[in-house]
PDB file of C-alpha atoms in Angstrom:
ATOM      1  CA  UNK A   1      59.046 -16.244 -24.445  1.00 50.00           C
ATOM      2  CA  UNK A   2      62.826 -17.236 -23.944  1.00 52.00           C
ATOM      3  CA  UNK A   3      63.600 -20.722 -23.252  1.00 47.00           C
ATOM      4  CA  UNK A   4      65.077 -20.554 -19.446  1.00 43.00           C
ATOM      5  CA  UNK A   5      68.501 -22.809 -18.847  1.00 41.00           C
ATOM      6  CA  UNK A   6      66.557 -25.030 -15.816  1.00 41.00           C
ATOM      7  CA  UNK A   7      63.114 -25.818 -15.656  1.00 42.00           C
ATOM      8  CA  UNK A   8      61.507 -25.747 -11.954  1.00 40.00           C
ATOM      9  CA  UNK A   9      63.541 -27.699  -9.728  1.00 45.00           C
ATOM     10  CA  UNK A  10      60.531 -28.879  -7.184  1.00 47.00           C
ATOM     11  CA  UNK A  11      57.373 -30.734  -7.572  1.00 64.00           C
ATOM     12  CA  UNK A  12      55.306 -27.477  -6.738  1.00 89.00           C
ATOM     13  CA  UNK A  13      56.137 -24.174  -5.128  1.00 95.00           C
ATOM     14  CA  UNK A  14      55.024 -20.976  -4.115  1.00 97.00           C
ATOM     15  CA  UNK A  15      56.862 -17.588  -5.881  1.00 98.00           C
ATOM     16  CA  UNK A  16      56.059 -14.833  -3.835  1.00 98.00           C
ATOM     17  CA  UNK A  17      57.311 -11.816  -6.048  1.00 98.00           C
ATOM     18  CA  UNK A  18      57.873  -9.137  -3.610  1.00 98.00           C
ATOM     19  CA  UNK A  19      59.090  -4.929  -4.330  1.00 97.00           C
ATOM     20  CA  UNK A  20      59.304  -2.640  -1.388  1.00 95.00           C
ATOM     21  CA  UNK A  21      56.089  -0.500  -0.364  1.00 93.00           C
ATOM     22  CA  UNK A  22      57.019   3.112  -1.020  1.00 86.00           C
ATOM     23  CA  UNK A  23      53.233   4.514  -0.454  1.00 86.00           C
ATOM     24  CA  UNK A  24      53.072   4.536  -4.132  1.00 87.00           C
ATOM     25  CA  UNK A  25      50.819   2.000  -5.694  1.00 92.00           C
ATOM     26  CA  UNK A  26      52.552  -0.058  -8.481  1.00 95.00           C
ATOM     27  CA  UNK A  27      51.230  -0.787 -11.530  1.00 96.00           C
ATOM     28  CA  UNK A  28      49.034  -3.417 -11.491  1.00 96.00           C
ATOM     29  CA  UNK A  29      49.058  -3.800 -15.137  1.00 97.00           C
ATOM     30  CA  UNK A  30      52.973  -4.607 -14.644  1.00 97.00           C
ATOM     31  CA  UNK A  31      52.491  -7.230 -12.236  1.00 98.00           C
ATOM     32  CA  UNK A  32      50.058  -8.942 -13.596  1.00 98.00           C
ATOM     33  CA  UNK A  33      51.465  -9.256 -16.825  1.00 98.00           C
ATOM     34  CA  UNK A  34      54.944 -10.011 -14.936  1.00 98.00           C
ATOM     35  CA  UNK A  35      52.865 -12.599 -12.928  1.00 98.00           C
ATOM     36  CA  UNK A  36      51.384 -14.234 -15.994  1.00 98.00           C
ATOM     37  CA  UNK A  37      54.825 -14.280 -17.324  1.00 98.00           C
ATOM     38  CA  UNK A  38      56.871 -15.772 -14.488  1.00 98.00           C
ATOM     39  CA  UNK A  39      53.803 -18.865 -14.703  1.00 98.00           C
ATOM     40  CA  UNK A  40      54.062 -19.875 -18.003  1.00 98.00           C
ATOM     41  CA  UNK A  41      57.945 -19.587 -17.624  1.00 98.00           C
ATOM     42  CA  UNK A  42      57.742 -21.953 -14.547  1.00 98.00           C
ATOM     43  CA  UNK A  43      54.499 -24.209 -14.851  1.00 96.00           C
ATOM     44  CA  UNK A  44      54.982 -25.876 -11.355  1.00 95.00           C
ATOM     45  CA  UNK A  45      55.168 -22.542  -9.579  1.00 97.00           C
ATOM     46  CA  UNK A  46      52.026 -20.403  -8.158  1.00 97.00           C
ATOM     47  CA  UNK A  47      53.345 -17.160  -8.730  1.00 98.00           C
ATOM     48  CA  UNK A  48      51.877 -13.936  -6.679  1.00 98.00           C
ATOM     49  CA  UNK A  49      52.504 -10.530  -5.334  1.00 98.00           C
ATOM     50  CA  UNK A  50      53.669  -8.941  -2.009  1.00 97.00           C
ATOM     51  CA  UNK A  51      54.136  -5.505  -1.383  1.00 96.00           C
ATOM     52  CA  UNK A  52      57.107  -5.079   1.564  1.00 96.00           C
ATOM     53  CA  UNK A  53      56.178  -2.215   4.082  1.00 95.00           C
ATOM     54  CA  UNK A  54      59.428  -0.706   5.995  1.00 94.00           C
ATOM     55  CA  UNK A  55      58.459  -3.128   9.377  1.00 94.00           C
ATOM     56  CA  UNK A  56      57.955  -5.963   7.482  1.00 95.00           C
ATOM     57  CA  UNK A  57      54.675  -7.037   8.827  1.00 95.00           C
ATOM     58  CA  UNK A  58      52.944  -7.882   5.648  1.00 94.00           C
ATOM     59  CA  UNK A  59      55.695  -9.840   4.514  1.00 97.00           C
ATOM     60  CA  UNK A  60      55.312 -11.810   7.810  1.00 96.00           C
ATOM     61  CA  UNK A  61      51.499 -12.381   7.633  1.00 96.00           C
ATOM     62  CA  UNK A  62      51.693 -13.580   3.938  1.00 96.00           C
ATOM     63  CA  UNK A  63      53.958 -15.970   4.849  1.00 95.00           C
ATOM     64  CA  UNK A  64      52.077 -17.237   7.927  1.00 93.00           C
ATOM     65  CA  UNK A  65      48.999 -17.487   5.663  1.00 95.00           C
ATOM     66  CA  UNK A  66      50.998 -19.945   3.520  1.00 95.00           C
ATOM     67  CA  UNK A  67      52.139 -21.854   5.362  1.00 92.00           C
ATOM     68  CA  UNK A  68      49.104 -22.558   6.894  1.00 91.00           C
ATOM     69  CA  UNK A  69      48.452 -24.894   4.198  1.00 89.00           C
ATOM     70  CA  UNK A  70      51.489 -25.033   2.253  1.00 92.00           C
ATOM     71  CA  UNK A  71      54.498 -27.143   3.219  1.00 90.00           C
ATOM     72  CA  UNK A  72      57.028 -26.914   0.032  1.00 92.00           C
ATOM     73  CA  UNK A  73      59.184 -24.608  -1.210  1.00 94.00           C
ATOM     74  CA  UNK A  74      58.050 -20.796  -1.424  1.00 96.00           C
ATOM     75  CA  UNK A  75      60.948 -18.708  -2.669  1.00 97.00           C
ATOM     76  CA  UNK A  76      60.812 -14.645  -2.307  1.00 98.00           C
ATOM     77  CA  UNK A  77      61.585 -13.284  -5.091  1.00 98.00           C
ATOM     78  CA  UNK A  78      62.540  -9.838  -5.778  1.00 98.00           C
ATOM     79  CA  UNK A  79      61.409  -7.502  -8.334  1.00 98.00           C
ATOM     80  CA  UNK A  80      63.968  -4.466  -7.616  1.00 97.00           C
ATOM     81  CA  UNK A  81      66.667  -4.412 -10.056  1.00 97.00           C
ATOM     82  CA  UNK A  82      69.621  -4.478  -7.643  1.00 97.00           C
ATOM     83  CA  UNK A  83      69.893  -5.579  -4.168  1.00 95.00           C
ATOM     84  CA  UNK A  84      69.022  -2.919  -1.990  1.00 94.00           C
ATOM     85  CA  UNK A  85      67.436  -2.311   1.569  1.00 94.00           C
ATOM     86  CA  UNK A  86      64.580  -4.542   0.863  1.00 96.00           C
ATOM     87  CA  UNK A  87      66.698  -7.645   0.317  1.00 95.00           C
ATOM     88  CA  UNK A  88      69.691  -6.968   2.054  1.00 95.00           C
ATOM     89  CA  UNK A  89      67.564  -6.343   5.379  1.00 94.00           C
ATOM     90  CA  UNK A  90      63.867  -6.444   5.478  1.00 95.00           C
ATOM     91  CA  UNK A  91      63.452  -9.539   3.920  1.00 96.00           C
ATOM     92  CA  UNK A  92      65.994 -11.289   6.009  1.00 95.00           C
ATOM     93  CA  UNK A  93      64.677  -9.981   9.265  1.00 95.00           C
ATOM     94  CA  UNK A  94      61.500 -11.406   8.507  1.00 95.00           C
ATOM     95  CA  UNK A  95      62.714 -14.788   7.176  1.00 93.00           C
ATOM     96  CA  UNK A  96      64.325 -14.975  10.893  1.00 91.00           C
ATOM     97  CA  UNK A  97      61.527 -15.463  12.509  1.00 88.00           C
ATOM     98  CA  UNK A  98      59.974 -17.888  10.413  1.00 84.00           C
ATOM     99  CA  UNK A  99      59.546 -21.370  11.482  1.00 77.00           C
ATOM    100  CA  UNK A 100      61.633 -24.252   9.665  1.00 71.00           C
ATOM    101  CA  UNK A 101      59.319 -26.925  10.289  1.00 76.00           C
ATOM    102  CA  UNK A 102      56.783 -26.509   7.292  1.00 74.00           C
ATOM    103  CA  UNK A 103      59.676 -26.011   4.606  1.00 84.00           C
ATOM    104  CA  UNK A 104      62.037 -24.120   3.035  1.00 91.00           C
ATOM    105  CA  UNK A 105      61.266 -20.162   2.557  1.00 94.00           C
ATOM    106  CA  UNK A 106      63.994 -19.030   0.244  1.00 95.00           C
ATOM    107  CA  UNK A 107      65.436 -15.454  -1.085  1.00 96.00           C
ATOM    108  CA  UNK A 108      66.239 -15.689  -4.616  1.00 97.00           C
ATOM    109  CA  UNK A 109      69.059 -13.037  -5.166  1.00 96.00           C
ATOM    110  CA  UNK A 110      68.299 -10.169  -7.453  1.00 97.00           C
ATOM    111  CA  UNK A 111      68.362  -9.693 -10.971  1.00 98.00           C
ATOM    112  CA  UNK A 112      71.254  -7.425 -11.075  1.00 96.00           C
ATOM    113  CA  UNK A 113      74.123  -6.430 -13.201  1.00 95.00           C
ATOM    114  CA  UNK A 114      73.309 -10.000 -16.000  1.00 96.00           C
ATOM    115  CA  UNK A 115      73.651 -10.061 -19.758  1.00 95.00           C
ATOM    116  CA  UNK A 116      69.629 -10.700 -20.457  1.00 97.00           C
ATOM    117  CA  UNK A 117      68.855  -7.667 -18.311  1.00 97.00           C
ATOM    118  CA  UNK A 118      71.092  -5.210 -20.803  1.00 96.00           C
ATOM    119  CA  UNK A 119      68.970  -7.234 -23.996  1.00 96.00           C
ATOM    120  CA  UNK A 120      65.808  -6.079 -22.233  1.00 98.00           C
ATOM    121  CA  UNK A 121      67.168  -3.101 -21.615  1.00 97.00           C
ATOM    122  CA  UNK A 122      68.032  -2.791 -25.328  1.00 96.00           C
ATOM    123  CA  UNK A 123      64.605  -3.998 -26.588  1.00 97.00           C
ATOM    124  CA  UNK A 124      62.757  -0.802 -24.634  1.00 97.00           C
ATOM    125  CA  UNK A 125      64.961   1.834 -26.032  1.00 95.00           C
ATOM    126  CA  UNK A 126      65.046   0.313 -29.678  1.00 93.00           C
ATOM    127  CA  UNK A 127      60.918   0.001 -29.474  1.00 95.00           C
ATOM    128  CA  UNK A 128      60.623   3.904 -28.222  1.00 94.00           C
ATOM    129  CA  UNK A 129      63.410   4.381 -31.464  1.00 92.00           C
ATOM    130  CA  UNK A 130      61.253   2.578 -33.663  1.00 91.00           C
ATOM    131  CA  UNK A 131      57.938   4.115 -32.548  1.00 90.00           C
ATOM    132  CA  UNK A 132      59.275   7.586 -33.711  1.00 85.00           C
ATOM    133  CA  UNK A 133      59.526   7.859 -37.254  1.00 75.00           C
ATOM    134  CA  UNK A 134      61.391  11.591 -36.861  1.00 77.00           C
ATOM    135  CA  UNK A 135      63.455   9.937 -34.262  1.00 76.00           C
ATOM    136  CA  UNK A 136      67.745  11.431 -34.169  1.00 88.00           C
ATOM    137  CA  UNK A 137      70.017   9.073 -34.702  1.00 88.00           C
ATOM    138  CA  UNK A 138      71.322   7.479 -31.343  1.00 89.00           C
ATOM    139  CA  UNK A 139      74.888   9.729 -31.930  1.00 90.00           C
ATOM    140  CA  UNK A 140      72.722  13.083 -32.201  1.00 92.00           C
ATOM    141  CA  UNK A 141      70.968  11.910 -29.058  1.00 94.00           C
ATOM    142  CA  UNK A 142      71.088  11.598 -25.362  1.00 95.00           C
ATOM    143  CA  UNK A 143      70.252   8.351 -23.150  1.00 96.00           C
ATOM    144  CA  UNK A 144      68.849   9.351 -19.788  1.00 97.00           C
ATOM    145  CA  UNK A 145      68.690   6.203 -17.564  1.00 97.00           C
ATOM    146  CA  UNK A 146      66.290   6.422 -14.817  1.00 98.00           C
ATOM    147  CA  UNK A 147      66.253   4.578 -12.003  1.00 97.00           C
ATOM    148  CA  UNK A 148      64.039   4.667  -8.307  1.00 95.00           C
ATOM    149  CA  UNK A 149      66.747   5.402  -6.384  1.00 95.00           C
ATOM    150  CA  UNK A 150      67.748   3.713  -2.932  1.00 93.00           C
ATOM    151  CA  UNK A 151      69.321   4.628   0.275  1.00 91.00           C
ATOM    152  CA  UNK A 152      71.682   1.787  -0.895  1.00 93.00           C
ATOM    153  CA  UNK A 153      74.738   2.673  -2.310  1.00 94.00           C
ATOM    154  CA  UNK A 154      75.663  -0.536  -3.893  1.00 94.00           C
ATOM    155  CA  UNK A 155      72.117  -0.511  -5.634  1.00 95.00           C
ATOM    156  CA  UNK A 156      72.905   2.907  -7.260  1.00 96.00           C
ATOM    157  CA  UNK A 157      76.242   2.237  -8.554  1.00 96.00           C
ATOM    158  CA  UNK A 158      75.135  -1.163 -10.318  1.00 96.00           C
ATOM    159  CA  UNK A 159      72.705   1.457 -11.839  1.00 97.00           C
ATOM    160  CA  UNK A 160      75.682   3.133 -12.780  1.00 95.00           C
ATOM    161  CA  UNK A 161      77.436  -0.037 -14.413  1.00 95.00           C
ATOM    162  CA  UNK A 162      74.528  -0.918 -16.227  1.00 95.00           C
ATOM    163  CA  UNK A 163      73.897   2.418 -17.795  1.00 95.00           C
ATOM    164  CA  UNK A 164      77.380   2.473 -18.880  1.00 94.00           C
ATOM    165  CA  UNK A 165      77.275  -0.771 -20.734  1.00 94.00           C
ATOM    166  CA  UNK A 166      73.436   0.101 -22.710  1.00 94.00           C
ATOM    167  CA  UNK A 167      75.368   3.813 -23.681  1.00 93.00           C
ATOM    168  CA  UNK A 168      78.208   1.907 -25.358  1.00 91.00           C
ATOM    169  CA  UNK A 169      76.322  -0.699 -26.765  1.00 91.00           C
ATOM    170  CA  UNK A 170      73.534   1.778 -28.343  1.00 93.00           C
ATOM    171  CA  UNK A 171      76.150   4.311 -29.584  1.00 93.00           C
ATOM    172  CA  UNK A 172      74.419   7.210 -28.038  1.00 95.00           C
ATOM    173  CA  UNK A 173      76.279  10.400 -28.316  1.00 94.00           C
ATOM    174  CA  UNK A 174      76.272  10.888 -24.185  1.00 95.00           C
ATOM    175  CA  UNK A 175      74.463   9.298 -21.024  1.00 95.00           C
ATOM    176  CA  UNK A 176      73.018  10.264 -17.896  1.00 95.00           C
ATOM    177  CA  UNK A 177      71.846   8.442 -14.540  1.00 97.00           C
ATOM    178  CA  UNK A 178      69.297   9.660 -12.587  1.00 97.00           C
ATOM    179  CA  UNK A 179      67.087   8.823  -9.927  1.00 97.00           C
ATOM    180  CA  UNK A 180      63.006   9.583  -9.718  1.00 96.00           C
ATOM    181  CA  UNK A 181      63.983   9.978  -5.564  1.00 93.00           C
ATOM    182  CA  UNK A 182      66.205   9.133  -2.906  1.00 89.00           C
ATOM    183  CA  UNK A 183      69.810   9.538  -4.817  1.00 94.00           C
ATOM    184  CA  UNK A 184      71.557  11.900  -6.054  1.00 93.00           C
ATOM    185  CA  UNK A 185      71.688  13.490  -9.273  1.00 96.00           C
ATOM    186  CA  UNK A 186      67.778  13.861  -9.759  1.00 96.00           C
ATOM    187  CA  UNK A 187      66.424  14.029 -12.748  1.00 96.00           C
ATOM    188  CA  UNK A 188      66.433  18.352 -12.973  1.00 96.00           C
ATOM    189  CA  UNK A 189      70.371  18.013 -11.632  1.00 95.00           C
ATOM    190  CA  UNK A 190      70.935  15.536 -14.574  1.00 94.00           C
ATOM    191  CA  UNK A 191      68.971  17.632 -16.973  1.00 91.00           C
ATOM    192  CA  UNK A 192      70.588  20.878 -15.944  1.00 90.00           C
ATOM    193  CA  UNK A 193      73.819  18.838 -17.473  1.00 88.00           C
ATOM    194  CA  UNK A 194      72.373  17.485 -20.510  1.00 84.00           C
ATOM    195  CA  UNK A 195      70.852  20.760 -21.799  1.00 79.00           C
ATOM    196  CA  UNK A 196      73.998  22.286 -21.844  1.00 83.00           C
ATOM    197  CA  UNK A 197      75.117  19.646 -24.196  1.00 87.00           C
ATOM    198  CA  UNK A 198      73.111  20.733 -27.472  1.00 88.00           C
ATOM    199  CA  UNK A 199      71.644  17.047 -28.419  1.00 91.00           C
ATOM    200  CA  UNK A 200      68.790  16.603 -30.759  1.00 89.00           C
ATOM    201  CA  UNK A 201      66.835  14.557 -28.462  1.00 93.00           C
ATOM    202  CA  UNK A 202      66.601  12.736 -25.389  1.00 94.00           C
ATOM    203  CA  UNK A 203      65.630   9.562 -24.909  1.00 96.00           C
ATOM    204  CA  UNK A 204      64.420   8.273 -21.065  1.00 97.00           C
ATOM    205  CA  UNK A 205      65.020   4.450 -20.237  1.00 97.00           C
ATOM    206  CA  UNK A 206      63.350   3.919 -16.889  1.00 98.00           C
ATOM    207  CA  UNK A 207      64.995   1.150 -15.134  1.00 98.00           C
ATOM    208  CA  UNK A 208      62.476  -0.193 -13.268  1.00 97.00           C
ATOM    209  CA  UNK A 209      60.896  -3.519 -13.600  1.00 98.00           C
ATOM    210  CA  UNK A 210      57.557  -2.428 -12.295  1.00 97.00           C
ATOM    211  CA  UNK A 211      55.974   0.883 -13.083  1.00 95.00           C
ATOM    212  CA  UNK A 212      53.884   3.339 -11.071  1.00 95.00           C
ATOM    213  CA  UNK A 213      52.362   6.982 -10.889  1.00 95.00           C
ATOM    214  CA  UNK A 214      56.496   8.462 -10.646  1.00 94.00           C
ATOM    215  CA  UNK A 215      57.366   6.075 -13.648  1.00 95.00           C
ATOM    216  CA  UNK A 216      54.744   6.947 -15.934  1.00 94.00           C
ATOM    217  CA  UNK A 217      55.183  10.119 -15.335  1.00 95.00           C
ATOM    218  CA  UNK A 218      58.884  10.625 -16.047  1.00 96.00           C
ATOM    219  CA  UNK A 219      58.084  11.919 -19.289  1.00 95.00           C
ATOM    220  CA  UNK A 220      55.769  15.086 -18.437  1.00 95.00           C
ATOM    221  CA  UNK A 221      58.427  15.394 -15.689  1.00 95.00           C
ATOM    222  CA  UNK A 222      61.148  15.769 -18.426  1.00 94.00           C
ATOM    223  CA  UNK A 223      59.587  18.363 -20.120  1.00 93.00           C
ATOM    224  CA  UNK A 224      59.194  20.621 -17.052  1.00 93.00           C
ATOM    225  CA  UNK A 225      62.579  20.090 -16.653  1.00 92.00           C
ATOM    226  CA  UNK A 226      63.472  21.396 -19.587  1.00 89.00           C
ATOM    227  CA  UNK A 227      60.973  24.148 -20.376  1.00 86.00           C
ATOM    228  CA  UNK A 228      59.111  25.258 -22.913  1.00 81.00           C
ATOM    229  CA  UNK A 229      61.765  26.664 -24.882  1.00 70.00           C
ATOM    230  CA  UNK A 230      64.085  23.975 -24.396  1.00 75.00           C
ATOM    231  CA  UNK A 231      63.227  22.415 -28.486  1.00 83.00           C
ATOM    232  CA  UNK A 232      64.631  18.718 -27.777  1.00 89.00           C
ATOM    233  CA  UNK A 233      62.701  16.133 -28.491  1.00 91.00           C
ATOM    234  CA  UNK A 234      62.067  13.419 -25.522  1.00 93.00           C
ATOM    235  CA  UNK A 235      61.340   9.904 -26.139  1.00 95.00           C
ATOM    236  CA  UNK A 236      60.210   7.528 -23.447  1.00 96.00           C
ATOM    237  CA  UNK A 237      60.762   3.787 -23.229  1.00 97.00           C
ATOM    238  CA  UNK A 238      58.907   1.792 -21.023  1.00 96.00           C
ATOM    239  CA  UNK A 239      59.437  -0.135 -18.048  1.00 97.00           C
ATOM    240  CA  UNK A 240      61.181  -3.062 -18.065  1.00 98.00           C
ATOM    241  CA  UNK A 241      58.348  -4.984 -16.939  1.00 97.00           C
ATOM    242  CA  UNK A 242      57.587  -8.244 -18.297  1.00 98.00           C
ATOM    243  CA  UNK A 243      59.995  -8.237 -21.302  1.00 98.00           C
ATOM    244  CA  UNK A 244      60.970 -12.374 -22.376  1.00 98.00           C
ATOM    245  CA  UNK A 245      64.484 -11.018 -21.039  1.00 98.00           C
ATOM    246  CA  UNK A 246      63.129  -9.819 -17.462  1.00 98.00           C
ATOM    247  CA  UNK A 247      61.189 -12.814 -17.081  1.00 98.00           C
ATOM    248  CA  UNK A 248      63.686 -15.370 -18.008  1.00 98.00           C
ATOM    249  CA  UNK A 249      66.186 -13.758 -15.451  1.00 98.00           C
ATOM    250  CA  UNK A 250      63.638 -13.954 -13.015  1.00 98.00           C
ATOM    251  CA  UNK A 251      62.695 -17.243 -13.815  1.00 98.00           C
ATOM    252  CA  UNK A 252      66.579 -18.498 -13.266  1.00 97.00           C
ATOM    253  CA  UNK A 253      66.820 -17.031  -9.809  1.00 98.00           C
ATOM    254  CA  UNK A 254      64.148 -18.811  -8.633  1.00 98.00           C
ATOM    255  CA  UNK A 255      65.602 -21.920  -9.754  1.00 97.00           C
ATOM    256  CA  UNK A 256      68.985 -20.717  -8.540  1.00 96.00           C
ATOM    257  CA  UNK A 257      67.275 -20.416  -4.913  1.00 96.00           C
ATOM    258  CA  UNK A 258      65.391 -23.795  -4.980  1.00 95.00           C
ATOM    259  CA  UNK A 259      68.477 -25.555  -6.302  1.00 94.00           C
ATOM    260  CA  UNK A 260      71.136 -24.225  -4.008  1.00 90.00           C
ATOM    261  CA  UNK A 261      73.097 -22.310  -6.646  1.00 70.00           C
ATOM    262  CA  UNK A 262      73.139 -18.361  -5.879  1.00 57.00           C
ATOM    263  CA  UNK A 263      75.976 -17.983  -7.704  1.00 55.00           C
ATOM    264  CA  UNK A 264      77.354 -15.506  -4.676  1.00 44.00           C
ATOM    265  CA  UNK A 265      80.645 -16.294  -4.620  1.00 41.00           C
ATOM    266  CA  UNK A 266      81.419 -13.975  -7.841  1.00 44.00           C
ATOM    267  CA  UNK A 267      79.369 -12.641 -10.802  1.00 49.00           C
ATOM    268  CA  UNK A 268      81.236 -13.812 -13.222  1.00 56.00           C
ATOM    269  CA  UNK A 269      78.279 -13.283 -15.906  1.00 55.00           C
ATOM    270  CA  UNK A 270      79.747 -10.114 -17.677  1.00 52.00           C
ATOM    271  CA  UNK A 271      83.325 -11.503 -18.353  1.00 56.00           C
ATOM    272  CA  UNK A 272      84.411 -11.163 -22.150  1.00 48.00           C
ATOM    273  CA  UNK A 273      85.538 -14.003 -22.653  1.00 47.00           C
ATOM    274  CA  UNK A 274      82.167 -15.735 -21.068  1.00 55.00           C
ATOM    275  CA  UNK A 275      79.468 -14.912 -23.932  1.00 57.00           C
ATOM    276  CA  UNK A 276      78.641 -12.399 -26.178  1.00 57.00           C
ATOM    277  CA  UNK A 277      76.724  -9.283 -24.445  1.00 57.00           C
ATOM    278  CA  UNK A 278      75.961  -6.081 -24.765  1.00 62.00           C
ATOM    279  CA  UNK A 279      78.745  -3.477 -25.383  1.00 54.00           C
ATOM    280  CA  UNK A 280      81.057  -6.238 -25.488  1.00 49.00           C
ATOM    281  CA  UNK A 281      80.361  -8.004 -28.516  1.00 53.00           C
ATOM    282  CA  UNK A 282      82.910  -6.452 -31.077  1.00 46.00           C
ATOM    283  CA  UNK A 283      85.789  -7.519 -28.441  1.00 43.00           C
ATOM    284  CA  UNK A 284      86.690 -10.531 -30.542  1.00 45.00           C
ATOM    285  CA  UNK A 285      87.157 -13.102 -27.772  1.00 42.00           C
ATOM    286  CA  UNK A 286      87.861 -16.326 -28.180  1.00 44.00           C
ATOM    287  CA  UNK A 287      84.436 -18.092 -26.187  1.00 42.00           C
ATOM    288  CA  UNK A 288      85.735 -21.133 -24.973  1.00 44.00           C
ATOM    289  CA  UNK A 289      86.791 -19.864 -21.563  1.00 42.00           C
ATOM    290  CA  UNK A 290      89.942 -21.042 -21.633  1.00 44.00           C
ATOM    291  CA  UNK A 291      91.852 -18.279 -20.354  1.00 43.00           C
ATOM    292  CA  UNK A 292      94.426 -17.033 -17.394  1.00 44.00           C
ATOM    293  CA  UNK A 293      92.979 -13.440 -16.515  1.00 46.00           C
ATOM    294  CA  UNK A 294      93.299 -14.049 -13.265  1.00 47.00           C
ATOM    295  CA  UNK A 295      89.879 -15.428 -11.577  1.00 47.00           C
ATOM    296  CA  UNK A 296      88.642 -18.542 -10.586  1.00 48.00           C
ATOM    297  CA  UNK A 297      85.046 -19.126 -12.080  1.00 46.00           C
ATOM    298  CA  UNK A 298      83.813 -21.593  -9.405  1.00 46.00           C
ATOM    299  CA  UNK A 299      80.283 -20.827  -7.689  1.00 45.00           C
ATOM    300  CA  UNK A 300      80.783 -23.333  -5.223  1.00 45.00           C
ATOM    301  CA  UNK A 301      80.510 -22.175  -1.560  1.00 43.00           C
TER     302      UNK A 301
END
């Protein structure tokens, strides 16, 4: 387990991990093991689950239920990559009509676009590499990233950034985005693209945090795509799930949210100059962030 930056910043709280409710059950596997995780990575926390239907309401009752007998900090924490719908609106329509009076009931912001979720990233593709003996070589080979999909556009196109940054840091020969549902290219657009492009194989990153019946399925889904005929070998990584990375990330936006300190002013995370990361390392920087390129680094609100 990676060492987080902050240990827990209260006496006791209540993480209420929360992904949207798509009719699909997650994996419970994932969230347990994400659960047991997020625990040991902050001991004063009681860490559980919450699934987040499109009105909200069982958002709402967990919450009443809580407080019921809770008064300290419970932060909502959530388990989607990016910020989409679920965050930018559900969550904060049902934080509105939440009473003050028993304490503080926080958002923590996303993981999003954040050096340690590119190393996790990393670690899935290199472990489906490594599991292969006959594996191509990344520059013979294809990177599909695969994520959910969202009606938010903003959530896609961090997708986007992200997949950019694992293809040039991996040295594959090519990438593609796709999405299981909801944004465009699908998976049979992207693949009607990449099977024009004559790579040995093709290896699916699903960029999901928690799995379920689409995610496990991506690779039988792949090969249908492709057909029988199609001779390309397909590797699939896993999930993101509870890799050290995802779970210190996690663990720091909870402390973010209890603390104060979103950072929302400006992601500065990703600058070169900042720390090493992931497609960026062989820039040669000088580390000390001591440079004019033209932003001001202050988080302060």
């Amino acid at each position: 387990m990676l060492e987080g930056k902050d240990q827990a910043m209260t006496d006791h709280m209540r993480v209420l991990m929360c992904a949207p409710d798509t009719g699909t059950p997650l994996s419970t596997d994932d969230i347990q093991e994400l659960t047991s995780g997020l625990s040991s990575a902050l001991p004063s926390a009681d860490v559980e689950f919450c699934a987040v239907t499109p009105d909200g309401v069982g958002l709402a009752t967990r919450l009443s239920e809580i407080r019921k007998d809770f008064n300290s900090d419970v932060v909502i924490l959530p388990t989607t990559p990016f910020a989409d719908d679920m965050q930018k609106r559900l969550i904060p329509s049902v934080l509105a009509t939440q009473s003050a009076d028993a304490g503080r009931t926080l958002l923590a912001r996303d993981a999003g676009v954040d050096p340690a979720m590119l190393r996790a990233a990393r670690a899935r593709v290199e472990e489906a590499l490594q599991a292969h003996n006959q594996a191509a070589a990344p520059h013979e080979s294809l990177l599909m990233i695969v994520g959910r999909g969202s009606i938010d556009t903003d959530a896609n196109g961090n997708l986007m950034k992200m997949a950019r940054m694992i293809w040039e840091g991996l040295g594959f020969g090519w990438a593609e985005v796709a999405f299981v549902s909801g944004a465009f290219p699908s998976i049979e657009q992207s693949l009607a693209r990449a099977g024009r492009l004559g790579f040995k194989s093709i290896v699916v990153m699903p960029y999901a945090i928690l799995g379920d019946d689409a995610i496990d399925g991506l690779h039988k889904r792949v090969m249908e795509a492709l057909g029988p005929s199609a001779g390309t070998q397909v590797l699939t990584a896993r999930a993101l799930g509870a890799e050290d990375h995802v779970v210190h990330t996690l663990a720091e936006r909870v402390n973010e949210a209890v603390a104060g300190n979103a950072k929302s002013v400006m992601n500065c995370q990703l600058c070169t100059y900042r720390e090493q990361v992931l497609a960026l390392e062989a820039h040669g920087h000088d580390h000390d962030h001591d440079h004019p390129h033209g932003h001001d680094h202050t988080h302060d609100d």
